[in-house]
Tab-separated table of C-alpha atoms in Angstrom:
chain	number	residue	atom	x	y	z
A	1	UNK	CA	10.906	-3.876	-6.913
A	2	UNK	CA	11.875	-5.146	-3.430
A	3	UNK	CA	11.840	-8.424	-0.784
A	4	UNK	CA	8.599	-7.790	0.950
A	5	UNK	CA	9.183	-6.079	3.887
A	6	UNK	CA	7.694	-5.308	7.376
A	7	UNK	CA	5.010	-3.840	5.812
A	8	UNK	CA	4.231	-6.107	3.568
A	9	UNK	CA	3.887	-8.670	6.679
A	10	UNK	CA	1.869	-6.419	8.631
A	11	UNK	CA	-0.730	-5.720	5.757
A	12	UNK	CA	-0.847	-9.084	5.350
A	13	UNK	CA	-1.876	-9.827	8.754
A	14	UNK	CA	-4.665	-7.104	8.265
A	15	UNK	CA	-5.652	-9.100	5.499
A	16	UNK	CA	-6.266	-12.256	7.007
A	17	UNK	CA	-8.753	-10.516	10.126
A	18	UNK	CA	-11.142	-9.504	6.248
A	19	UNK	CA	-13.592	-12.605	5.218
A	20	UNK	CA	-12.555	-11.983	1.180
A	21	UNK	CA	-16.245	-13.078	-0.387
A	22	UNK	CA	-16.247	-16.165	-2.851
A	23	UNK	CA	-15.232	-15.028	-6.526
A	24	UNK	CA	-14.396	-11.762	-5.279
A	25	UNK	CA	-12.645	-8.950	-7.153
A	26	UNK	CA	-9.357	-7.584	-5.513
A	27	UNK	CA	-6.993	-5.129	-6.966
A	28	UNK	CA	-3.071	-5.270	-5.151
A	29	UNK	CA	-1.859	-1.867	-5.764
A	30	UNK	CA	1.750	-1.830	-5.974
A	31	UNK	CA	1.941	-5.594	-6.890
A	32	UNK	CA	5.701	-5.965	-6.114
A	33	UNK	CA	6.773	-9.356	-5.755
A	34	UNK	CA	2.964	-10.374	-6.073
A	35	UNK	CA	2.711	-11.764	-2.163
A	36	UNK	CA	-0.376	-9.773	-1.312
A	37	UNK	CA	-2.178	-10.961	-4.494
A	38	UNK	CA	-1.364	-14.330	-4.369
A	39	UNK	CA	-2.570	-14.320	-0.358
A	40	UNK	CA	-5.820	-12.658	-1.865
A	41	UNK	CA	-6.414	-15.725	-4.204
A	42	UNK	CA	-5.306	-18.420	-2.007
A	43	UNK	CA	-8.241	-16.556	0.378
A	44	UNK	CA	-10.992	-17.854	-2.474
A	45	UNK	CA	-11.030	-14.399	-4.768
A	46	UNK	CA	-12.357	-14.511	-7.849
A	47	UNK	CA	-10.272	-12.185	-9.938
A	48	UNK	CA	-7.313	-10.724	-9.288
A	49	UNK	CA	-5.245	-8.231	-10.538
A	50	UNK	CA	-1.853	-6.896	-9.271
A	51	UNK	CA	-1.039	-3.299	-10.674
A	52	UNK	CA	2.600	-1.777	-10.019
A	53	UNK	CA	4.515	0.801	-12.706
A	54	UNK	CA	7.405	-1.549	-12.789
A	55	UNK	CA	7.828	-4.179	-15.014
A	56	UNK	CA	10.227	-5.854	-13.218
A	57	UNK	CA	7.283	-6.376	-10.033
A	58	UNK	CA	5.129	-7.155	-12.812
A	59	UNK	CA	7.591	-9.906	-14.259
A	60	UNK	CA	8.549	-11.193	-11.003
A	61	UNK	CA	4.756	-11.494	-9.774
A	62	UNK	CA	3.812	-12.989	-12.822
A	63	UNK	CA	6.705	-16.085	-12.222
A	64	UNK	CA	5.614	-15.957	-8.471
A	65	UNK	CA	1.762	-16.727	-9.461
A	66	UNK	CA	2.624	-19.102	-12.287
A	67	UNK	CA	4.632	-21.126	-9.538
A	68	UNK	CA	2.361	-21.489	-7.422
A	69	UNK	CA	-0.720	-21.834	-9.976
A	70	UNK	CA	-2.914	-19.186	-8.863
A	71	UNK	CA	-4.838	-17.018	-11.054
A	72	UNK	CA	-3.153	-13.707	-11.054
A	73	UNK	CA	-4.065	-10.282	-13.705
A	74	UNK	CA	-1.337	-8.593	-14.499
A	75	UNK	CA	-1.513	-4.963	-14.885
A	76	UNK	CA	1.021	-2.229	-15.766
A	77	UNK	CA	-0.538	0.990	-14.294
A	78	UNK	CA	0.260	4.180	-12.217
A	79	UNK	CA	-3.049	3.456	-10.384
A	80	UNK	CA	-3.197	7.303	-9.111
A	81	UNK	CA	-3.867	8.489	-12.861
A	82	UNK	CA	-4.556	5.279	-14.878
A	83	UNK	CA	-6.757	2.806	-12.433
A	84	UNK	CA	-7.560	-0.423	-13.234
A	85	UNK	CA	-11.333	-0.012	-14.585
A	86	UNK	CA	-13.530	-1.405	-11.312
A	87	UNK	CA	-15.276	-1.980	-8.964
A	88	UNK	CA	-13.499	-3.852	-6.565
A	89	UNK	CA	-14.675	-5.812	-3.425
A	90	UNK	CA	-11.039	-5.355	-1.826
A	91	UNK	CA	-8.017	-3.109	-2.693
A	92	UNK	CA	-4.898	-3.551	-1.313
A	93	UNK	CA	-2.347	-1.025	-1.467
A	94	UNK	CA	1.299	-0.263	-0.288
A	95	UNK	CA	2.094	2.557	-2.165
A	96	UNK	CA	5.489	4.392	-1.775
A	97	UNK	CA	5.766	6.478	1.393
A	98	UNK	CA	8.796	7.160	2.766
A	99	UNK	CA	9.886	11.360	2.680
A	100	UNK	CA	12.499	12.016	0.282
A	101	UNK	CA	15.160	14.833	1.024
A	102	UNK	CA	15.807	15.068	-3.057
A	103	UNK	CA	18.937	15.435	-4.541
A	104	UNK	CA	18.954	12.294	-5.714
A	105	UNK	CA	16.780	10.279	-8.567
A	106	UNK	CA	14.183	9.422	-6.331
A	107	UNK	CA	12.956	5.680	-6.414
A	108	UNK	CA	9.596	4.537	-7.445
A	109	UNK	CA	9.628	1.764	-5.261
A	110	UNK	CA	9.296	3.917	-1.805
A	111	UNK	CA	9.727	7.577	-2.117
A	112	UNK	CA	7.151	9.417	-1.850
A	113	UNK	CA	7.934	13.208	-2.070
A	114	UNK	CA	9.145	15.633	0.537
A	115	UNK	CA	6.588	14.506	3.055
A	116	UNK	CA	5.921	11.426	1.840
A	117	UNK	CA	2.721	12.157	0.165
A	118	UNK	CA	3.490	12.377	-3.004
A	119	UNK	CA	1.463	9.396	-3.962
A	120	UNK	CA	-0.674	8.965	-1.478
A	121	UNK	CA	-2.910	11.399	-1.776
A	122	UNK	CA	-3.439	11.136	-5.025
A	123	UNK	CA	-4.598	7.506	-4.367
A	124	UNK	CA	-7.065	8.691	-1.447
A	125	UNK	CA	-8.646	10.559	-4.201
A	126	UNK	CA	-9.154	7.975	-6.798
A	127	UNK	CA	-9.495	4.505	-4.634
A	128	UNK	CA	-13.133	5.278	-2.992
A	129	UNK	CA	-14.159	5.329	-6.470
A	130	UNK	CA	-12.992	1.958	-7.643
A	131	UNK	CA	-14.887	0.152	-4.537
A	132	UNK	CA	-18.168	-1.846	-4.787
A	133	UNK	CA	-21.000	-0.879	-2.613
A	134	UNK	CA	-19.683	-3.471	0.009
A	135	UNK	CA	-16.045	-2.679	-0.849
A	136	UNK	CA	-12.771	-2.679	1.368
A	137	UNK	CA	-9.490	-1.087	1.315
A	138	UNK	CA	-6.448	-1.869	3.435
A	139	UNK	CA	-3.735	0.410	2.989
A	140	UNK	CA	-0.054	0.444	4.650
A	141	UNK	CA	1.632	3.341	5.347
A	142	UNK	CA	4.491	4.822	8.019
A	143	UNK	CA	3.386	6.973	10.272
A	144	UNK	CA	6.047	9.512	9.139
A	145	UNK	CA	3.587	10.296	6.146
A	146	UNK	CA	0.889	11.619	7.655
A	147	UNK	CA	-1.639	8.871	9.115
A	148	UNK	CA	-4.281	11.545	10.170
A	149	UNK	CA	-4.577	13.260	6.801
A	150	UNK	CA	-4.863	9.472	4.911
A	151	UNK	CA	-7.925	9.009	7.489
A	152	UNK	CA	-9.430	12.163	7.185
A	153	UNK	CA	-9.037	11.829	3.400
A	154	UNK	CA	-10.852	8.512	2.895
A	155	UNK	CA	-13.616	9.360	5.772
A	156	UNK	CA	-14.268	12.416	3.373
A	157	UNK	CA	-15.173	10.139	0.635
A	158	UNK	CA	-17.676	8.920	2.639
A	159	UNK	CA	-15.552	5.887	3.671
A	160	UNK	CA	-15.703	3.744	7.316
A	161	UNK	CA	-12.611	3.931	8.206
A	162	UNK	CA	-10.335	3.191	11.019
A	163	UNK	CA	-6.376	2.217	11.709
A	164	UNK	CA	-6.896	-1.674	12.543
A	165	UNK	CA	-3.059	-2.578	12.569
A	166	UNK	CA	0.257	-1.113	13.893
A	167	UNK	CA	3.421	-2.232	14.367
A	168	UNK	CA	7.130	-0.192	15.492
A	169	UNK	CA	10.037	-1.453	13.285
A	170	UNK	CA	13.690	-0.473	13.329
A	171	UNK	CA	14.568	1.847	10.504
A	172	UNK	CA	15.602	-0.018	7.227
A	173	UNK	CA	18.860	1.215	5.390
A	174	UNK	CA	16.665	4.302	3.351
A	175	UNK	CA	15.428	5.249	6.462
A	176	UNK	CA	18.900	5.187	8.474
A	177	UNK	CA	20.792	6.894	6.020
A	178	UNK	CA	17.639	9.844	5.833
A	179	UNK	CA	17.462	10.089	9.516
A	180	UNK	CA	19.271	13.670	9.099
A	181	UNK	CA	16.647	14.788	7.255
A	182	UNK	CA	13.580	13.497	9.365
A	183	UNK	CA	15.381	15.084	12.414
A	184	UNK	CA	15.422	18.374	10.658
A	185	UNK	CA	11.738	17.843	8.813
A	186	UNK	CA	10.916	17.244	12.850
A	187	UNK	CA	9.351	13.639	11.819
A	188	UNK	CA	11.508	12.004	14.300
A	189	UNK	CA	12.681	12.594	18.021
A	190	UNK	CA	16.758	13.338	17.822
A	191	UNK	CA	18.331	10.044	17.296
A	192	UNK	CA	15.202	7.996	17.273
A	193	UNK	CA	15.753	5.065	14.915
A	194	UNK	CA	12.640	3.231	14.533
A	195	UNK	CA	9.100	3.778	12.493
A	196	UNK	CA	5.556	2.991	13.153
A	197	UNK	CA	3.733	1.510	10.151
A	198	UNK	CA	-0.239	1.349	10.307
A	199	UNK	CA	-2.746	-0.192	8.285
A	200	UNK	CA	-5.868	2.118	7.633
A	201	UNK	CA	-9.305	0.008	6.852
A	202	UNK	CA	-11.642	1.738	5.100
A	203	UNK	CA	-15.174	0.456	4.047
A	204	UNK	CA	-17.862	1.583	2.002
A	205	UNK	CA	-20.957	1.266	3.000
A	206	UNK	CA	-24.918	1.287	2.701
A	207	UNK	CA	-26.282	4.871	3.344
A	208	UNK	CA	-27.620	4.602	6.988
A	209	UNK	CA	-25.181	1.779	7.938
């Protein structure tokens, strides 16, 4: 568990440009610190519930919500093989996505395998399915992870979908410290030092909509 970040902020941006329906159900994959659920209820949803494998997020979430008195489900889950039981009317997720170089442990809390997709594609494959019929994802990833492949993923589940958010950041200490390795990978330009994170939208909807 980490301070949210940059993309954090930018996903919660995203979130406030979606109309979150009165007693609406919204699942915050990869919970953290709880900030995107707790800007989900404060937005009028019914029922939250804030899913993360760590049960330090969970324990720090759980103070944050209690705090500030909003209603807040905690759930202990690897969401990509153990989702929440659904639907949803909005899922939020920033799952781990940064390409890790190995030898080291790697960290739950942002690697995300060699390329960085590790976890998310797993999650492309089981978050269409946990939307309602009007349901909405926002997801946040770099674009060091494949954007393209996350799009073409969640359009193949018969999903809208579109990138409604980016934003360039300076590289954060993991990043800085794996620049070697994303030079070599051929992620990033010889001594470029800075990211592009996206948000990706994607919307199920009516057939003939």
């Amino acid at each position: 568990m980490y301070r949210p970040q940059d993309d954090t902020a930018l996903l919660t941006e995203a979130l406030a440009e979606v109309t979150v329906p009165p007693g609406a159900r919204v699942l915050d994959v990869g919970t953290g610190t709880g900030a995107l659920a707790l800007t989900a209820a404060r937005a009028g949803a019914g029922e939250v519930t804030a899913a993360d494998v760590s049960r330090r997020a969970l324990a720090t979430a759980w103070v944050n919500a209690r705090v500030r008195r909003l209603p807040v489900r905690l759930c202990r889950a690897d969401v990509a093989t153990s989702p929440p039981r659904g639907p949803f009317d909005l899922v939020l997720a920033n799952p781990p996505y940064v390409p890790w170089p190995g030898g080291t442990r790697p960290s739950h809390r942002w690697d995300g395998g060699d390329d960085g997709r590790a976890v998310l594609d797993p999650l492309c494959g089981v978050l269409p399915a946990l939307l309602s019929v009007r349901g909405c994802l926002l997801l946040v990833q770099s674009a060091l992870s494949g954007v393209d492949r996350t799009v073409t993923a969640l359009a193949e589940a018969q999903l809208k979908t579109a990138v409604v958010a980016r934003r360039r950041v300076p590289f954060g200490p993991v990043l800085r410290g794996r620049a070697p390795y994303l030079e070599q990978r051929g992620l990033i330009a010889r001594g470029e030092r800075e990211e592009e994170l996206v948000v990706i939208r994607a919307d199920r909807t009516r057939r003939g909509d």
